[in-house]
Coordinates of C-alpha atoms and ligand atoms in Angstrom, one line a residue:
M1 CA -57.2 97.1 97.9
I2 CA -57.3 94.0 99.8
Q3 CA -61.0 93.5 99.2
I4 CA -60.1 94.0 95.3
M5 CA -57.5 91.0 95.7
F6 CA -59.7 88.8 97.9
Y7 CA -62.5 89.5 95.2
L8 CA -60.1 88.5 92.3
V9 CA -58.6 85.6 94.0
R10 CA -62.2 84.0 94.7
K11 CA -63.4 84.5 91.4
E12 CA -60.2 82.7 90.3
L13 CA -61.4 79.7 92.5
A14 CA -64.7 80.1 91.4
M15 CA -63.7 79.7 87.7
K16 CA -61.8 76.7 88.4
N17 CA -64.6 74.2 88.0
I18 CA -63.0 71.6 85.2
S19 CA -61.4 68.5 86.9
V20 CA -58.4 67.0 85.4
T21 CA -57.5 63.7 86.4
F22 CA -53.8 62.4 85.6
K23 CA -53.4 58.6 85.2
P24 CA -51.6 56.1 86.7
L25 CA -50.9 58.7 89.8
E26 CA -54.7 59.4 90.1
K27 CA -53.9 63.0 90.8
K28 CA -56.6 65.5 90.4
I29 CA -57.0 69.2 90.2
M30 CA -59.2 71.9 89.1
V31 CA -58.5 74.2 86.3
T32 CA -60.4 77.2 84.3
P33 CA -61.7 76.4 81.2
G34 CA -58.7 77.2 78.3
T35 CA -56.0 76.1 80.5
S36 CA -53.4 74.0 78.7
I37 CA -52.4 70.5 79.6
K38 CA -48.9 71.8 80.0
K39 CA -50.2 74.5 82.1
A40 CA -52.2 72.1 84.4
L41 CA -49.1 69.6 84.6
E42 CA -47.4 72.5 86.3
E43 CA -50.4 73.2 88.6
A44 CA -49.9 69.7 89.7
D45 CA -46.8 70.0 90.2
L46 CA -45.6 67.3 88.1
S47 CA -42.6 66.9 86.3
F48 CA -43.0 66.5 82.1
E49 CA -40.5 67.4 79.7
F50 CA -41.1 69.7 77.0
P51 CA -38.2 69.4 74.7
C52 CA -39.0 72.1 72.3
G53 CA -40.3 74.5 75.2
G54 CA -43.7 73.9 74.5
K55 CA -43.8 75.4 70.9
G56 CA -46.0 72.2 69.3
K57 CA -42.7 71.4 67.0
C58 CA -41.2 68.0 68.4
R59 CA -44.2 65.7 68.9
K60 CA -42.6 64.7 72.3
C61 CA -45.0 65.9 75.0
F62 CA -47.8 63.2 74.1
V63 CA -50.4 62.4 76.7
L64 CA -53.3 60.0 75.8
V65 CA -56.5 61.3 76.6
M66 CA -58.9 58.9 77.9
E67 CA -61.8 61.0 78.7
G68 CA -63.0 64.6 77.8
V69 CA -60.8 64.8 74.5
E70 CA -61.3 68.0 72.3
P71 CA -60.9 67.6 68.5
P72 CA -57.0 68.1 67.9
T73 CA -55.5 71.5 67.0
L74 CA -54.7 72.4 63.4
M75 CA -50.7 72.2 64.7
E76 CA -51.8 68.7 65.7
Q77 CA -53.4 67.8 62.5
K78 CA -50.4 69.3 60.5
H79 CA -47.4 67.2 62.7
C80 CA -49.0 64.1 64.3
E81 CA -50.3 60.8 62.6
K82 CA -54.1 60.7 61.8
N83 CA -54.6 57.3 63.5
L84 CA -53.1 58.6 66.8
L85 CA -55.3 61.5 67.0
E86 CA -58.3 59.1 66.6
E87 CA -57.0 56.9 69.6
G88 CA -56.9 60.4 71.5
Y89 CA -53.2 61.0 71.5
R90 CA -52.7 64.7 72.1
L91 CA -49.7 67.1 72.3
A92 CA -49.6 68.5 75.7
C93 CA -48.2 71.7 75.0
V94 CA -50.9 72.8 72.5
T95 CA -54.1 71.3 74.0
K96 CA -56.5 73.4 75.8
I97 CA -59.0 71.9 78.6
Y98 CA -62.7 72.9 78.3
R99 CA -64.2 70.1 80.2
D100 CA -63.5 67.5 82.7
I101 CA -60.9 65.4 81.4
I102 CA -58.8 62.3 82.1
I103 CA -55.2 62.0 81.1
D104 CA -52.9 59.0 81.1
L105 CA -49.6 60.4 81.3
I106 CA -48.1 56.9 79.7
E107 CA -45.0 57.3 82.0
E108 CA -45.3 57.6 85.9
E109 CA -44.1 60.9 87.1
G110 CA -39.9 60.2 88.0
E111 CA -40.0 57.1 86.3
T112 CA -37.1 57.9 83.7
N113 CA -33.9 56.4 84.9
H114 CA -31.6 58.7 83.3
K115 CA -28.7 57.5 81.9
I116 CA -25.9 59.9 83.5
I117 CA -22.3 59.6 83.1
H118 CA -21.3 60.6 86.5
R119 CA -18.1 58.2 86.2
C120 CA -14.9 60.1 85.5
S121 CA -11.2 60.3 86.1
S122 CA -9.6 60.9 89.6
R123 CA -6.6 62.6 88.5
E124 CA -4.0 62.7 91.1
V125 CA -4.2 66.4 92.4
E126 CA -2.1 67.7 95.2
V127 CA -4.4 68.7 97.8
D128 CA -3.9 72.5 98.3
P129 CA -7.3 73.5 100.0
H130 CA -8.9 77.0 99.5
L131 CA -10.2 76.8 103.0
F132 CA -8.9 75.6 106.5
K133 CA -10.0 75.1 110.1
K134 CA -8.0 76.2 112.9
C135 CA -8.2 75.2 116.6
V136 CA -8.3 78.1 119.3
K137 CA -8.4 76.9 123.2
I138 CA -10.8 78.9 124.9
D139 CA -9.4 80.2 128.5
K140 CA -12.3 82.4 130.1
S141 CA -9.5 83.8 132.5
V142 CA -7.7 85.9 130.3
L143 CA -10.7 87.1 127.8
K144 CA -10.9 90.2 130.0
D145 CA -7.1 91.2 129.7
Y146 CA -8.0 91.5 125.9
P147 CA -9.5 94.9 124.7
S148 CA -12.2 92.8 122.8
D149 CA -13.3 89.4 122.1
Y150 CA -12.0 89.8 118.6
E151 CA -8.8 90.9 119.7
F152 CA -8.7 87.5 121.9
L153 CA -9.5 85.5 118.7
I154 CA -6.9 86.6 116.6
T155 CA -4.5 86.8 119.1
S156 CA -5.1 83.2 119.6
L157 CA -4.9 82.3 116.4
G158 CA -1.7 83.8 115.7
E159 CA -3.1 85.6 112.7
R160 CA -4.5 88.8 112.0
L161 CA -7.6 87.8 109.8
G162 CA -10.9 89.9 109.3
I163 CA -14.1 88.3 110.2
N164 CA -17.1 88.2 108.6
L165 CA -20.5 89.5 109.9
N166 CA -22.1 86.3 110.7
S167 CA -19.3 85.2 112.9
L168 CA -18.9 88.8 114.6
R169 CA -22.4 88.5 115.2
R170 CA -22.0 85.1 117.0
L171 CA -18.6 85.9 118.7
D172 CA -19.7 86.7 122.0
Q173 CA -22.1 84.0 122.4
V174 CA -19.7 81.3 121.3
L175 CA -16.8 82.1 123.3
Q176 CA -19.4 82.4 126.5
E177 CA -21.1 79.2 125.8
T178 CA -17.8 77.3 124.8
D179 CA -15.6 75.6 127.6
D180 CA -12.8 74.1 125.7
I181 CA -12.0 74.3 121.9
I182 CA -13.7 76.4 119.1
S183 CA -12.6 75.3 115.4
V184 CA -12.5 79.0 112.9
L185 CA -13.0 77.9 109.3
T186 CA -11.2 80.8 107.1
D187 CA -10.0 81.3 103.6
G188 CA -6.7 82.8 104.9
K189 CA -7.9 86.5 105.0
E190 CA -11.1 86.2 106.6
I191 CA -13.0 84.1 109.7
L192 CA -15.8 82.6 107.9
N193 CA -17.4 80.7 110.4
L194 CA -17.0 79.6 114.2
E195 CA -17.8 76.2 115.3
E196 CA -17.7 74.6 118.7
G197 CA -15.3 71.7 119.4
D198 CA -12.4 70.3 117.1
T199 CA -14.3 69.9 113.9
R200 CA -10.8 70.0 111.9
G201 CA -11.8 66.5 110.1
N202 CA -15.0 67.8 108.9
M203 CA -13.9 69.6 105.8
L204 CA -15.9 68.5 102.8
G205 CA -16.7 70.1 99.2
V206 CA -18.8 69.3 96.6
A207 CA -17.8 69.6 92.8
V208 CA -21.1 70.2 90.7
D209 CA -21.1 69.9 86.6
I210 CA -24.2 71.8 85.8
G211 CA -24.9 70.5 82.1
T212 CA -27.9 71.7 80.3
T213 CA -29.8 68.3 80.5
T214 CA -28.4 66.6 84.1
L215 CA -26.5 67.7 87.2
A216 CA -23.6 66.1 88.7
G217 CA -22.5 66.1 92.0
Y218 CA -19.2 64.8 93.7
L219 CA -18.8 64.8 97.2
M220 CA -15.3 65.1 98.5
D221 CA -13.0 64.9 101.2
L222 CA -11.1 68.2 101.1
T223 CA -8.4 67.2 103.7
S224 CA -7.5 63.7 102.0
G225 CA -8.8 64.4 98.2
Q226 CA -10.9 61.0 98.7
E227 CA -14.1 61.0 96.8
L228 CA -17.1 60.0 99.0
E229 CA -19.9 60.1 96.9
V230 CA -21.4 60.8 93.6
V231 CA -24.8 61.9 92.7
S232 CA -26.7 62.9 89.5
A233 CA -30.4 64.1 88.3
L234 CA -32.2 65.5 85.8
N235 CA -31.4 69.3 85.3
P236 CA -34.8 70.4 86.5
Q237 CA -34.4 73.5 83.9
S238 CA -35.5 71.0 81.2
K239 CA -39.3 71.4 81.5
Y240 CA -38.4 74.7 80.2
G241 CA -36.8 72.9 77.0
C242 CA -34.1 70.7 76.4
D243 CA -31.7 73.4 74.7
I244 CA -30.0 76.4 75.7
I245 CA -32.2 78.2 73.0
S246 CA -35.4 77.6 74.6
R247 CA -33.9 78.6 78.2
V248 CA -33.2 81.7 76.6
T249 CA -36.5 82.3 75.0
Y250 CA -38.2 81.2 78.5
V251 CA -36.3 84.2 80.0
E252 CA -37.2 86.5 77.4
E253 CA -40.7 85.9 76.6
E254 CA -42.1 84.7 79.8
N255 CA -39.7 86.8 82.1
G256 CA -38.4 83.2 83.4
L257 CA -35.0 84.4 84.7
G258 CA -36.0 84.2 88.2
K259 CA -37.8 80.8 87.7
L260 CA -34.9 79.3 86.2
H261 CA -32.3 80.3 88.7
K262 CA -34.4 79.0 91.6
L263 CA -34.7 75.5 89.9
I264 CA -31.0 75.2 89.6
I265 CA -30.3 76.4 93.1
E266 CA -33.1 73.7 94.2
G267 CA -31.4 71.0 92.2
I268 CA -28.0 71.5 93.5
N269 CA -29.3 71.5 97.0
N270 CA -31.1 68.5 96.1
I271 CA -27.8 66.6 95.0
I272 CA -25.7 68.1 97.9
E273 CA -28.4 67.0 100.3
K274 CA -28.6 63.6 98.6
A275 CA -24.8 63.0 98.4
A276 CA -24.7 64.0 102.2
K277 CA -27.3 61.6 103.2
K278 CA -25.8 58.5 101.1
A279 CA -21.9 59.4 102.8
G280 CA -23.6 59.7 106.3
V281 CA -22.3 63.3 106.9
S282 CA -23.8 66.6 107.6
T283 CA -24.5 69.3 104.7
E284 CA -23.0 71.8 107.7
D285 CA -19.4 70.0 106.9
I286 CA -19.8 70.9 103.4
C287 CA -17.6 74.2 103.2
F288 CA -16.4 74.5 99.6
I289 CA -18.3 74.1 95.9
T290 CA -16.9 74.2 92.7
I291 CA -19.3 75.3 89.6
T292 CA -19.0 74.3 86.5
G293 CA -20.9 74.2 83.3
N294 CA -21.4 75.8 80.0
T295 CA -21.8 79.6 80.1
F296 CA -25.7 79.9 79.9
M297 CA -26.0 77.7 83.0
H298 CA -23.2 79.6 84.7
H299 CA -25.1 82.9 84.2
L300 CA -28.6 81.4 85.3
F301 CA -27.1 79.7 88.1
L302 CA -25.9 83.4 89.2
G303 CA -29.3 84.6 88.2
V304 CA -27.5 86.7 85.7
N305 CA -29.6 87.2 82.5
P306 CA -27.8 85.0 79.8
S307 CA -29.8 86.7 77.1
P308 CA -26.9 88.8 75.8
L309 CA -25.1 85.4 75.2
A310 CA -27.7 84.4 72.7
H311 CA -27.2 87.5 70.5
Y312 CA -24.1 88.9 68.5
P313 CA -21.3 89.7 69.7
N314 CA -22.5 87.1 72.6
T315 CA -20.4 88.5 75.3
P316 CA -20.8 86.9 78.8
V317 CA -21.7 89.4 81.5
I318 CA -18.7 88.2 83.4
D319 CA -15.6 85.5 82.7
R320 CA -13.2 85.2 85.4
S321 CA -13.3 82.8 88.3
L322 CA -15.8 84.0 91.1
K323 CA -16.4 83.2 94.8
F324 CA -19.3 83.8 96.9
K325 CA -20.8 83.0 100.1
G326 CA -22.7 79.9 99.6
E327 CA -25.7 81.5 101.5
E328 CA -25.8 84.4 99.4
L329 CA -26.7 82.2 96.6
G330 CA -29.2 80.0 98.4
L331 CA -27.0 77.0 99.1
K332 CA -27.6 74.8 102.2
I333 CA -24.3 74.3 103.3
N334 CA -21.8 75.4 105.9
P335 CA -22.9 78.9 107.0
G336 CA -19.4 80.3 106.2
G337 CA -19.1 77.7 102.9
I338 CA -17.9 79.2 99.9
V339 CA -18.9 78.4 96.1
C340 CA -16.2 79.2 93.6
L341 CA -17.1 79.2 89.7
I342 CA -14.8 78.1 87.2
P343 CA -13.8 80.9 84.7
V344 CA -15.5 80.4 81.5
A345 CA -13.3 81.8 78.4
C346 CA -16.3 83.3 76.4
G347 CA -19.9 82.9 75.7
F348 CA -19.4 79.7 73.8
I349 CA -16.8 78.0 75.7
G350 CA -17.7 77.7 79.2
A351 CA -16.1 76.4 82.5
D352 CA -17.2 72.8 81.3
A353 CA -14.7 73.2 78.4
I354 CA -11.9 74.7 80.4
A355 CA -12.6 71.8 83.0
V356 CA -12.4 69.1 80.1
I357 CA -9.5 70.7 79.2
M358 CA -7.7 70.6 82.5
D359 CA -8.8 66.6 83.0
T360 CA -8.0 65.7 79.4
E361 CA -4.5 67.8 80.2
L362 CA -4.6 69.4 76.4
D363 CA -2.6 72.2 78.1
R364 CA 0.1 69.8 79.2
T365 CA 0.6 67.4 76.2
D366 CA 3.3 67.5 73.5
K367 CA 1.4 65.8 70.7
I368 CA -1.8 67.2 69.6
K369 CA -4.8 65.7 70.8
L370 CA -8.9 66.0 69.7
V371 CA -11.6 66.2 72.5
L372 CA -15.2 65.9 71.8
D373 CA -17.6 66.7 74.6
I374 CA -21.0 66.1 72.9
G375 CA -23.3 66.8 75.1
T376 CA -26.5 68.8 74.8
N377 CA -23.7 71.0 73.0
G378 CA -21.1 69.8 70.9
E379 CA -17.7 71.4 72.0
I380 CA -14.7 70.4 69.9
M381 CA -11.2 71.3 71.3
V382 CA -7.9 70.6 70.0
G383 CA -4.6 71.6 71.4
C384 CA -1.3 70.9 72.9
R385 CA 1.0 72.5 75.5
E386 CA 1.5 75.9 72.7
K387 CA -1.8 76.3 71.7
V388 CA -5.5 75.2 72.5
L389 CA -8.5 75.8 70.4
A390 CA -12.0 75.3 70.9
A391 CA -15.0 75.4 68.8
C392 CA -18.7 74.8 69.5
S393 CA -20.9 72.8 67.0
A394 CA -24.7 73.7 66.8
A395 CA -26.5 72.0 69.7
A396 CA -25.3 68.5 69.0
G397 CA -27.2 66.4 71.6
P398 CA -30.6 67.7 70.3
A399 CA -29.7 66.8 66.7
F400 CA -28.7 63.5 67.4
E401 CA -31.5 62.5 69.9
G402 CA -33.7 65.4 70.7
P403 CA -36.5 67.3 69.0
Q404 CA -35.5 67.1 65.9
I405 CA -35.3 63.4 65.6
S406 CA -39.0 61.8 65.0
C407 CA -38.9 59.1 67.6
G408 CA -35.6 60.5 69.2
M409 CA -35.2 60.6 73.1
R410 CA -32.5 60.8 75.7
A411 CA -30.8 58.3 77.0
V412 CA -33.2 57.1 79.5
K413 CA -35.3 54.2 80.5
G414 CA -36.8 53.2 77.2
A415 CA -34.5 54.4 75.0
I416 CA -32.7 52.2 72.2
E417 CA -29.2 52.8 73.0
G418 CA -27.9 50.2 70.5
L419 CA -28.6 48.4 67.4
K420 CA -27.0 45.4 65.5
F421 CA -28.1 43.9 62.4
R422 CA -26.8 40.1 62.6
N423 CA -27.3 38.0 59.8
S424 CA -31.3 38.1 59.2
E425 CA -32.0 39.5 63.1
M426 CA -32.2 42.8 64.5
E427 CA -30.7 43.2 68.1
I428 CA -32.0 45.8 69.9
S429 CA -30.9 47.0 73.4
V430 CA -33.2 49.2 75.4
I431 CA -31.9 51.0 78.4
G432 CA -34.0 49.4 81.5
E433 CA -34.7 46.2 79.3
G434 CA -38.3 47.0 79.1
K435 CA -40.4 47.8 75.7
A436 CA -38.9 50.8 73.7
K437 CA -40.3 54.3 74.0
G438 CA -37.7 55.9 71.3
I439 CA -34.2 56.0 70.3
C440 CA -31.4 58.0 71.6
G441 CA -28.3 59.1 69.9
S442 CA -26.1 56.3 70.1
G443 CA -29.0 54.1 68.9
L444 CA -29.7 56.3 66.4
I445 CA -25.9 56.1 65.0
D446 CA -25.8 52.5 65.4
A447 CA -29.1 51.9 63.6
V448 CA -27.8 54.4 60.6
A449 CA -24.8 52.3 60.7
G450 CA -26.3 49.0 60.2
L451 CA -28.7 50.5 57.6
I452 CA -25.6 51.6 55.4
Q453 CA -23.9 48.2 55.8
Q454 CA -27.2 46.6 54.9
G455 CA -27.5 48.6 51.6
I456 CA -30.7 50.1 52.8
V457 CA -29.4 53.6 53.2
D458 CA -27.3 54.8 50.6
P459 CA -23.9 56.9 50.9
G460 CA -25.9 60.1 50.0
G461 CA -28.4 59.5 52.9
R462 CA -31.6 58.0 51.0
I463 CA -33.8 55.3 52.5
L464 CA -34.2 53.0 49.5
S465 CA -37.2 51.5 48.4
P466 CA -37.4 47.9 48.8
E467 CA -37.6 47.3 45.1
E468 CA -34.1 49.2 44.9
I469 CA -32.3 47.1 47.3
K470 CA -30.5 44.2 46.0
D471 CA -28.9 41.9 48.4
S472 CA -30.0 43.0 52.2
K473 CA -30.2 39.9 54.1
G474 CA -33.5 39.0 55.9
D475 CA -36.4 40.7 55.9
F476 CA -35.1 44.4 56.4
K477 CA -36.9 45.3 53.1
K478 CA -40.4 44.5 54.8
R479 CA -39.7 47.2 57.4
I480 CA -39.4 50.1 54.6
K481 CA -42.4 51.9 55.1
K482 CA -43.8 55.3 54.1
Y483 CA -43.8 57.7 56.6
Q484 CA -45.4 61.4 55.8
K485 CA -45.1 60.3 52.0
N486 CA -41.1 59.3 52.4
N487 CA -39.4 56.0 53.1
A488 CA -38.8 55.0 56.7
F489 CA -37.3 52.2 58.5
L490 CA -39.5 50.7 61.2
L491 CA -37.6 49.6 64.4
V492 CA -40.8 48.6 66.6
D493 CA -43.9 47.8 65.9
G494 CA -46.8 49.5 67.7
D495 CA -47.8 46.5 69.4
A496 CA -44.1 46.2 70.7
S497 CA -43.8 49.4 71.7
Y498 CA -44.1 50.8 75.2
H499 CA -46.9 53.6 74.3
G500 CA -48.2 51.7 71.5
R501 CA -47.2 53.9 68.6
P502 CA -44.2 52.7 66.0
I503 CA -40.8 53.6 66.3
Y504 CA -39.1 54.6 63.1
I505 CA -36.0 56.2 61.5
T506 CA -37.6 58.6 58.7
Q507 CA -35.7 60.0 55.9
K508 CA -35.6 63.5 57.8
D509 CA -34.3 62.0 60.8
I510 CA -31.4 60.9 58.3
R511 CA -31.0 64.1 56.9
E512 CA -30.8 65.8 60.5
L513 CA -27.8 63.2 61.2
Q514 CA -26.2 63.8 58.3
L515 CA -26.3 67.7 58.9
A516 CA -25.1 67.0 62.6
K517 CA -22.4 64.9 61.6
A518 CA -21.3 67.0 58.7
A519 CA -21.1 70.0 61.0
L520 CA -19.2 68.4 63.5
Y521 CA -16.5 67.0 61.3
T522 CA -16.3 70.2 59.6
G523 CA -15.6 71.7 62.9
I524 CA -12.9 69.2 63.6
H525 CA -11.5 69.7 60.1
I526 CA -11.4 73.4 60.8
L527 CA -9.2 73.2 63.8
L528 CA -7.0 70.7 62.6
D529 CA -6.3 72.6 59.9
S530 CA -5.2 75.6 62.1
F531 CA -2.5 73.4 63.3
K532 CA -1.6 72.1 59.8
I533 CA -2.5 68.6 60.6
K534 CA -4.2 65.8 59.4
P535 CA -6.6 63.5 61.3
G536 CA -3.9 60.9 61.2
D537 CA -1.5 62.9 63.0
L538 CA -3.4 63.1 66.2
E539 CA -2.3 61.9 69.4
G540 CA -6.0 60.5 70.1
I541 CA -9.6 61.4 70.3
Y542 CA -11.2 61.6 73.6
L543 CA -14.6 61.5 74.1
A544 CA -16.3 63.1 77.1
G545 CA -19.6 63.5 78.4
T546 CA -22.6 61.2 78.4
F547 CA -22.9 60.7 74.5
G548 CA -19.5 60.3 74.0
S549 CA -19.5 57.5 76.9
Y550 CA -22.0 55.0 75.0
L551 CA -21.0 55.9 71.5
N552 CA -19.9 52.7 69.5
P553 CA -16.7 54.1 68.1
E554 CA -17.2 51.8 65.0
S555 CA -20.5 53.0 64.3
A556 CA -19.1 56.6 64.8
C557 CA -16.7 55.9 61.9
A558 CA -19.5 53.9 59.7
I559 CA -21.2 57.2 59.5
G560 CA -18.2 59.4 59.0
L561 CA -18.4 61.1 62.4
L562 CA -15.0 60.1 63.5
P563 CA -12.1 59.5 61.3
F564 CA -11.7 55.6 60.6
E565 CA -7.9 55.9 60.8
L566 CA -8.3 56.5 64.2
I567 CA -10.5 54.1 65.3
D568 CA -7.9 52.5 67.6
K569 CA -7.2 55.6 69.2
I570 CA -10.5 56.7 70.5
Y571 CA -10.6 56.9 74.4
V572 CA -13.4 57.2 76.2
V573 CA -13.1 59.7 79.3
G574 CA -16.5 59.7 80.9
N575 CA -17.3 63.2 82.7
A576 CA -14.4 64.7 82.2
A577 CA -16.1 68.6 83.2
G578 CA -17.2 67.0 86.5
S579 CA -13.3 65.4 87.1
G580 CA -12.0 69.1 86.2
A581 CA -14.3 70.3 88.7
K582 CA -13.1 68.1 91.1
M583 CA -9.6 69.1 90.6
V584 CA -10.2 72.8 91.3
L585 CA -12.3 71.8 94.3
L586 CA -9.0 70.3 95.9
S587 CA -6.4 72.8 94.8
R588 CA -5.9 76.4 94.7
K589 CA -3.2 75.9 92.2
E590 CA -5.5 74.1 89.9
L591 CA -8.0 77.3 90.0
K592 CA -4.9 79.2 88.9
R593 CA -4.7 76.5 86.3
A594 CA -8.2 77.1 85.3
E595 CA -7.6 81.0 85.1
S596 CA -4.7 80.5 82.7
I597 CA -6.6 78.3 80.3
S598 CA -9.4 80.4 80.0
N599 CA -6.9 83.6 79.2
I600 CA -5.2 81.1 76.5
V601 CA -8.0 78.9 74.9
E602 CA -8.9 80.4 71.7
Y603 CA -12.3 80.4 70.3
V604 CA -13.0 79.5 66.8
D605 CA -16.4 80.9 65.5
L606 CA -17.4 78.3 63.0
S607 CA -20.4 79.9 61.9
S608 CA -18.4 82.6 60.6
H609 CA -15.7 80.5 59.4
S610 CA -14.8 81.3 55.7
Q611 CA -14.4 77.5 54.8
F612 CA -17.5 76.6 57.0
N613 CA -20.0 76.4 54.2
T614 CA -17.5 75.2 51.6
L615 CA -16.6 72.3 53.6
L616 CA -19.8 71.4 55.1
P617 CA -21.4 69.5 52.0
Q618 CA -18.3 67.4 51.7
F619 CA -19.0 65.9 54.7
L620 CA -22.7 65.1 54.3
N621 CA -22.2 62.1 52.7
F622 CA -21.6 58.8 54.4
P623 CA -18.7 56.7 53.7
D624 CA -19.1 53.9 51.1
K625 CA -20.2 50.7 52.8
D626 CA -17.5 48.6 51.0
I627 CA -14.7 50.7 52.7
I628 CA -16.3 50.3 56.0
Ligands
FES1 S1 -44.7 69.6 71.0 FE1 -44.6 69.7 72.8 S2 -43.1 70.2 73.8 FE2 -42.3 69.9 71.7

């Protein structure tokens, strides 16, 4: 058997006879003929994003093949411009390697500067810790008077606590080796860890928000409630698709559950380690972790198959709050540390929504508020003390900046994040201030609002031809080009962009935007209708999440994403999910509150709502430019 395996490994190695060089990193690996560039990137351990999960649909994985280029695939011929293919651009997910090849990744690995919003409110929370440390003075002369070491310990503590196996195994040694004081970590029921000396001052915790795209970790002092550090990173699962459906597909079709679970645990360990290093503390002092995230991320964190969530009736495997030992999940924290998962309400209303409701106090307000958390998924919450309704709009983030938008990209370095038409000039702001690589959601909404105002896009969403435009100032008409037989608006010329490819807003992009904003607005309308109120009756609109933080409210109203009458009552609340996770981290009462919210929040299924398909077409059009 061993000989056969040895033979197979040698055969595989012998077949790895094609060299792949990745520039600008100058990383070289050997692969077997027929390996895709995507697979080669994985084998080279290079992080590269495949927003559509590598299905060849999004055109977001372009690389430049400098040597050894193969003829374009049929998929590339269908979806990519001829001149790009002639220059050697290929889609990494569909292109196979059959000879030595040199590939320019165009962007250096890791050079993404993700614009992750981790700013969040620090609501006053009365600290009511989940765990405590108690000190015991060791008097070895009396140890022999007790029937066991354990009896000595609990008698000294003055509490009849249980003890976990790890602590029990170490108890004799700790008592023998300690001359003075030991600290006992406990949840009030069980001894979780034994530490030499008085370590009561070292009680730290981390609130973790697992977004589909990003991770944020808040390192907190569990005694004072003070925030010590904040660290964020890209969710390492992103290379298996930018949305939850791509991740589920990876689980179902490629048996990827173990891999996605491992990646998220590694990602969280990295942010814990980074936060501890920045704060100058030890990860061993981190005793408690809270986890929030949508139900898919919640299941993947636990290593539980999220597949049932993607299929009717979309039932989660578990919805209540949970506590596990950190080491059971592979988290590198205090050996007795506990991980607490905030409950989910249902398949589509996850722990992130519960945390957002806590932070925005929807469950405590007398006047009705609207909260929008437009992340990778779009969550709509409307409520007050009496009732809270929540709905989930179709993947909102990707619709505004993901695979569906021809030059769309997330809010990272190189993304056009804002755009203004000033007289005859177009002012573009790019994240990182370098050359533009594409456009993110806030930039797209700004651009379309400006194009409506300039009369280049009509209320029906059509990009007009130059001869149809009467009074647009400047030379904007010249920017209207043909793109795949339809009109498109040129934002950045190929010679001014980062990668040499032009950046457009196409007719199809505008249709996608119309559909996404209409779906979101229809959801808002249906939820408000359940309260029998109109937008003007709302106390305010609260925008949570990264996307909401960079959204220009005027542009959002100009495209009909938000109601105009509330333009002065739009509040940006940052990462409200992170803030809710911090509240639960500091207080047992807040965990109880999260549990009660998860029981009262009512999910409204928009896709099967009788009004949805009737209302949606009414909100597809943009508001008339004269009333903006
Ligand atoms: S086209 Fe390659 S990842 Fe989407």
